[in-house]
Coordinates of C-alpha atoms in Angstrom, one line a residue:
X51 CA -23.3 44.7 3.5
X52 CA -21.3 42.0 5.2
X53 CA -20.2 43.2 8.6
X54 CA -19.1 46.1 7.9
X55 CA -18.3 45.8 3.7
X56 CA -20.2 47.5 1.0
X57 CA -19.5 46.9 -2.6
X58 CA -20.1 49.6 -5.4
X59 CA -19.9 47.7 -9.0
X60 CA -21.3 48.4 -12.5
X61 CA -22.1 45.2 -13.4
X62 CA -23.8 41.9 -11.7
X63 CA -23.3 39.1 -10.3
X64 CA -25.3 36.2 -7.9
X65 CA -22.7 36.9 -5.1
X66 CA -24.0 40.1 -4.5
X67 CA -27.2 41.5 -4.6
X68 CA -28.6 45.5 -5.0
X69 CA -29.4 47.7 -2.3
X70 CA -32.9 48.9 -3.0
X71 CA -33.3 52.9 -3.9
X72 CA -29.5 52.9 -4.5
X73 CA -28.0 52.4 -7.8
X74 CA -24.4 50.7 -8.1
X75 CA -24.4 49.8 -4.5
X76 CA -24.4 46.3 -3.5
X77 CA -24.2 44.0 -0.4
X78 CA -23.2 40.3 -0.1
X79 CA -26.0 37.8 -0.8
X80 CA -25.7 35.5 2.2
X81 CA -27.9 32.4 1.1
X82 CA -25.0 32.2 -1.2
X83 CA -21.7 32.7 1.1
X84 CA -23.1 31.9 4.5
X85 CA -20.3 31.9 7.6
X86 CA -17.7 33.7 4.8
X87 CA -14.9 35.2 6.0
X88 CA -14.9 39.1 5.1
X89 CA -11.2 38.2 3.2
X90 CA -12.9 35.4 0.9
X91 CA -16.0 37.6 -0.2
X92 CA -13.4 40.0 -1.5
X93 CA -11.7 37.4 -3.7
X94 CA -14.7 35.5 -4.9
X95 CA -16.0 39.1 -5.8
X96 CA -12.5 40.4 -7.9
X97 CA -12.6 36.5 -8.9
X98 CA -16.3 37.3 -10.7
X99 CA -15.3 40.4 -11.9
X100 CA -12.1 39.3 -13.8
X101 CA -14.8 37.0 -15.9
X102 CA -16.5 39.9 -17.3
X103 CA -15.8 40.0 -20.9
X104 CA -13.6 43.4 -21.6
X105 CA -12.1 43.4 -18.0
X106 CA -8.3 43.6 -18.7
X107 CA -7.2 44.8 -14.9
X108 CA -8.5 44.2 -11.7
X109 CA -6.9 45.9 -9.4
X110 CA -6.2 43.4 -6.1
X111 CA -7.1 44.7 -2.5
X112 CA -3.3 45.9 -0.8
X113 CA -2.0 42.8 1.1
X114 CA -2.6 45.6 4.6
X115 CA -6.3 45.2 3.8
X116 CA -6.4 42.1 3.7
X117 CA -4.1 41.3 7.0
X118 CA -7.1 43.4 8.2
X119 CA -10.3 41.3 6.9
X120 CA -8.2 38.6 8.0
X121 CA -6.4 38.5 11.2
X122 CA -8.9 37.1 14.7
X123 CA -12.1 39.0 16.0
X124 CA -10.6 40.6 19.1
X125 CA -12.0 38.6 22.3
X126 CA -14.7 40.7 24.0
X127 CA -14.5 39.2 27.2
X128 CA -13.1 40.7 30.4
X129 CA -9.3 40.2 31.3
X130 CA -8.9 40.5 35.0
X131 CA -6.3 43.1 35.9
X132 CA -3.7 41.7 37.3
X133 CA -3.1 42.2 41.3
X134 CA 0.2 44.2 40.5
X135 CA -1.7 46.6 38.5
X136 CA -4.1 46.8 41.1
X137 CA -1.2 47.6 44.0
X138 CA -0.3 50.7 41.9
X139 CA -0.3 53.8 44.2
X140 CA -2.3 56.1 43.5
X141 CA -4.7 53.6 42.1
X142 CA -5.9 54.0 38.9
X143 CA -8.7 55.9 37.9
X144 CA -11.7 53.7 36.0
X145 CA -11.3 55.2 32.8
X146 CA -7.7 54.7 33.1
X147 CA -8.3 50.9 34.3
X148 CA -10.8 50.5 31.2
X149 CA -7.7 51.7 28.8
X150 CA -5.9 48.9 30.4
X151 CA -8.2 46.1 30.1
X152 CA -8.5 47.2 26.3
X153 CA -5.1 46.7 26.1
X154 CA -4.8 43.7 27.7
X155 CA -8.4 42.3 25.5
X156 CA -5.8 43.0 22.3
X157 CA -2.9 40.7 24.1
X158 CA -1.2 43.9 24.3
X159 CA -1.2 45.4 21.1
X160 CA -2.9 48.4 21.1
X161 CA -3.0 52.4 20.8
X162 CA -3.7 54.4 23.4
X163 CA -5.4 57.8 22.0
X164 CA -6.2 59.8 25.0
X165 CA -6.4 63.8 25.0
X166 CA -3.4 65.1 26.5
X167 CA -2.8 64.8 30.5
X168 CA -5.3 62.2 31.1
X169 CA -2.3 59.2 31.8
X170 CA -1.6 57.7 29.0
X171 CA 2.0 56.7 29.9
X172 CA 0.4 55.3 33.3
X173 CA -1.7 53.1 31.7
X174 CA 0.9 51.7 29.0
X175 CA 3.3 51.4 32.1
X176 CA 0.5 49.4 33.8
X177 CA 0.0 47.4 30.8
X178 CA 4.0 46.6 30.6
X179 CA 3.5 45.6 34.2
X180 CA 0.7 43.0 33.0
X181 CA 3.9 41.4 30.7
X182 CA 6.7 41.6 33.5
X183 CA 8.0 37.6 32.6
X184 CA 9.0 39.1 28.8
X185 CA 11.0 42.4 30.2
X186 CA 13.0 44.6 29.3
X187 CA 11.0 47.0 27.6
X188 CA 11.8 49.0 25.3
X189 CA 10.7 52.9 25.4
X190 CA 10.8 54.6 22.3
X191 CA 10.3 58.6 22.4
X192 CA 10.9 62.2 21.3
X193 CA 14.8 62.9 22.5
X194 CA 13.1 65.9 25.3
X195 CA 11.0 63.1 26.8
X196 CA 13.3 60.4 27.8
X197 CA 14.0 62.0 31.4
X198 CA 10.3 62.6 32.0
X199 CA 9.8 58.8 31.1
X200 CA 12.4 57.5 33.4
X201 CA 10.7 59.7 35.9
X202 CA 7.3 58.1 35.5
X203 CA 8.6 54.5 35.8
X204 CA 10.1 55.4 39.2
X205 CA 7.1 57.0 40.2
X206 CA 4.7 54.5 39.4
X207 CA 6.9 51.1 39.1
X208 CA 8.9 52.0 41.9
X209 CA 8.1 48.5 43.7
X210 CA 9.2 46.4 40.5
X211 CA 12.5 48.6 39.4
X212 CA 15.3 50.5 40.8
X213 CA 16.6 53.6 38.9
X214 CA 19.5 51.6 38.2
X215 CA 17.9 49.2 36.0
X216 CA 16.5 52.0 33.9
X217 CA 18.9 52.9 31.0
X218 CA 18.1 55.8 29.5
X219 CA 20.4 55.9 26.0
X220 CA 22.0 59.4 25.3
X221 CA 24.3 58.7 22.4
X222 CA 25.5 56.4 19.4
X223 CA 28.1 54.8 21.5
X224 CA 26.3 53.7 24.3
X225 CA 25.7 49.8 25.0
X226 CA 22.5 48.6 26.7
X227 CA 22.8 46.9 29.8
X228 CA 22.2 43.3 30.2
X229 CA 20.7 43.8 33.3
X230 CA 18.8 46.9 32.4
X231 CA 14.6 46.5 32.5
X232 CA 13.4 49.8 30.7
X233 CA 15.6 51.0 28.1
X234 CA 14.8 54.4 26.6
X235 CA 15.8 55.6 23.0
X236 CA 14.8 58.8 21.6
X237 CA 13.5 58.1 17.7
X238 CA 17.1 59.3 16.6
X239 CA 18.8 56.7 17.5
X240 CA 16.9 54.3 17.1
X241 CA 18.5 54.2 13.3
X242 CA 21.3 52.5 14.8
X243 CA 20.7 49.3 14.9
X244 CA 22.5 48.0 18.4
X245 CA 19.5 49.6 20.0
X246 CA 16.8 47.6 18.1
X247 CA 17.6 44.4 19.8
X248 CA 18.2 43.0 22.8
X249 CA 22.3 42.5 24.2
X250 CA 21.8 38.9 23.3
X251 CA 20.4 39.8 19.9
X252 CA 17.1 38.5 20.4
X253 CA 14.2 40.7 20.1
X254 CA 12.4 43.3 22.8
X255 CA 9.0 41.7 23.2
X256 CA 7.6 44.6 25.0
X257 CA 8.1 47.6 23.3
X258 CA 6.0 51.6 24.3
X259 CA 6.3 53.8 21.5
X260 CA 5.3 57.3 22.9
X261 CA 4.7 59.9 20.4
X262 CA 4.0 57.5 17.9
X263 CA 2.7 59.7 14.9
X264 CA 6.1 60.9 14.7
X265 CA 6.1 57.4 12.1
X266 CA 3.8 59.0 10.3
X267 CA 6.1 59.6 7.2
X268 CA 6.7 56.1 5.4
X269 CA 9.6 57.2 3.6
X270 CA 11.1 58.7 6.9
X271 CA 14.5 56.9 8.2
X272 CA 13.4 56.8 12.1
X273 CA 9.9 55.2 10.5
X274 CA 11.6 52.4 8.3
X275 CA 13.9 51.9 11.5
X276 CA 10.7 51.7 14.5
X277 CA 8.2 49.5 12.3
X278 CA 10.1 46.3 12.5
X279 CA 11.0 46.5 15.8
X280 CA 7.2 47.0 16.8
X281 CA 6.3 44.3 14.9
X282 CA 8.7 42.0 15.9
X283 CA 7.6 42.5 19.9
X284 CA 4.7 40.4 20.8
X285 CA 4.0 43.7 23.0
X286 CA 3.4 46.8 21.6
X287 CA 2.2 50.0 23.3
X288 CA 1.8 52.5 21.1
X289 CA 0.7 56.3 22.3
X290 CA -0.5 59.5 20.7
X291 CA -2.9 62.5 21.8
X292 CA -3.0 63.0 18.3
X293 CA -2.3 59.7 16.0
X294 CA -3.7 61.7 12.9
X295 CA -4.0 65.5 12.4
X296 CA -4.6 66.3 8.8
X297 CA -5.5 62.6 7.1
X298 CA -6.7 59.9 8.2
X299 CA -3.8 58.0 5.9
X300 CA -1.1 59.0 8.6
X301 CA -3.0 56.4 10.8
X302 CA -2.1 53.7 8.4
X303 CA 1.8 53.1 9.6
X304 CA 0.5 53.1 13.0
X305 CA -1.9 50.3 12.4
X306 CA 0.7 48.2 10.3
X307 CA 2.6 48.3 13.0
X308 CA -0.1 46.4 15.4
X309 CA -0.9 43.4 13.0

């Protein structure tokens, strides 16, 4: 094992060596790869493997794997909350806070899986807060929660926006407002594209997508439509009480979308 990878092969090689009492299991041999990225074990190890005499395909690991193995260890260190955050009224509670530093650890990329009712749309609206110099933000929710959104920015924003600078977007024909800072869009319409971008064109670099296992589906419009948008934010919020409820493999668009 290296970090967290463990390699099951049929055949030998020095880069790896057995795990004693079990067969066909094997772990990286450090003396050999010492300070190797998890990404380059991989290939050196297909690389060996592709060698062996009779080997006609080796399958390679799916580029989202590999984004994974090798994208920058998260920095563990403590972000200080901002003192806006802090000025929130009711203040928030310390698990609520610790959601938020997480966030804020991850540069803002994150998912926030909390059980239902324990402020989840709080803490991404505190973490949006943390981002103010790169509004608007986007909101991006089930059609029956946009009001209830719009709601929950006044409530706890109420000393950084106006209810007039909150758009919520009710049909195709609507135009955002240039001088709008939250703009909500239920996951219909966000097919259209005049609602993925900016009035100017230029990206949303904080975007909150509640309800986000409703992207679930790869092959789903509204999915093909959200992704891009998420990942072309350098903020992205994204909230579920339930990210996965039958396979773990409905968390995968979800995690594309942070990297």
């Amino acid at each position: 094992m290296y970090g967290d990878i463990i390699f099951f092969f049929s055949f030998e090689t020095p880069l790896l060596r057995p795990v004693d009492n079990n067969p066909g299991e094997y772990v990286v041999n450090e003396a050999l790869m010492p300070n190797t990225s998890r990404a380059k074990i991989i290939d050196k190890v297909i690389a060996e493997a592709k060698k062996l005499p009779g080997v006609a395909v080796v399958e390679p690991i799916p580029q989202f794997v590999l984004s994974v193995l090798s994208s920058n260890p998260t920095p563990t260190e403590t972000i200080p909350i901002p003192d806006a955050i802090d000025a929130i009224q009711p203040p928030l509670k310390p698990y609520q806070r610790a959601g938020v530093e997480f966030a804020l650890q991850r540069r803002g990329r994150c998912l926030l899986g909390d059980e239902m009712g324990l402020g989840k749309t709080l803490q991404a609206l505190a973490v949006a807060l943390a981002y103010r110099a790169e509004w608007p933000v986007l909101v991006i929710c089930p059609p029956s929660l946009k009001f209830v959104w719009k709601d929950q920015i006044l409530e706890w924003l109420k000393d950084h926006v106006r209810g007039d600078q909150i758009q919520v977007i009710m049909k195709g024909k609507d135009t955002i407002q240039s001088g709008a800072k939250f703009v909500i869009v239920g996951y219909p319409l966000m097919n259209n594209s005049k609602f993925q971008t900016r009035p100017n064109g230029s990206n949303f670099q904080v975007v909150i997508c509640d309800e986000c296992h409703a992207i679930k589906d790869s092959k789903a419009q509204r999915t093909r439509a959200v992704i891009p948008v998420i990942q072309r934010a350098n903020r992205a919020i994204l909230i579920s009480g339930t990210p996965a409820l039958n396979r773990a493999a409905e968390l995968y668009n979800i995690l594309y979308c942070l990297l």
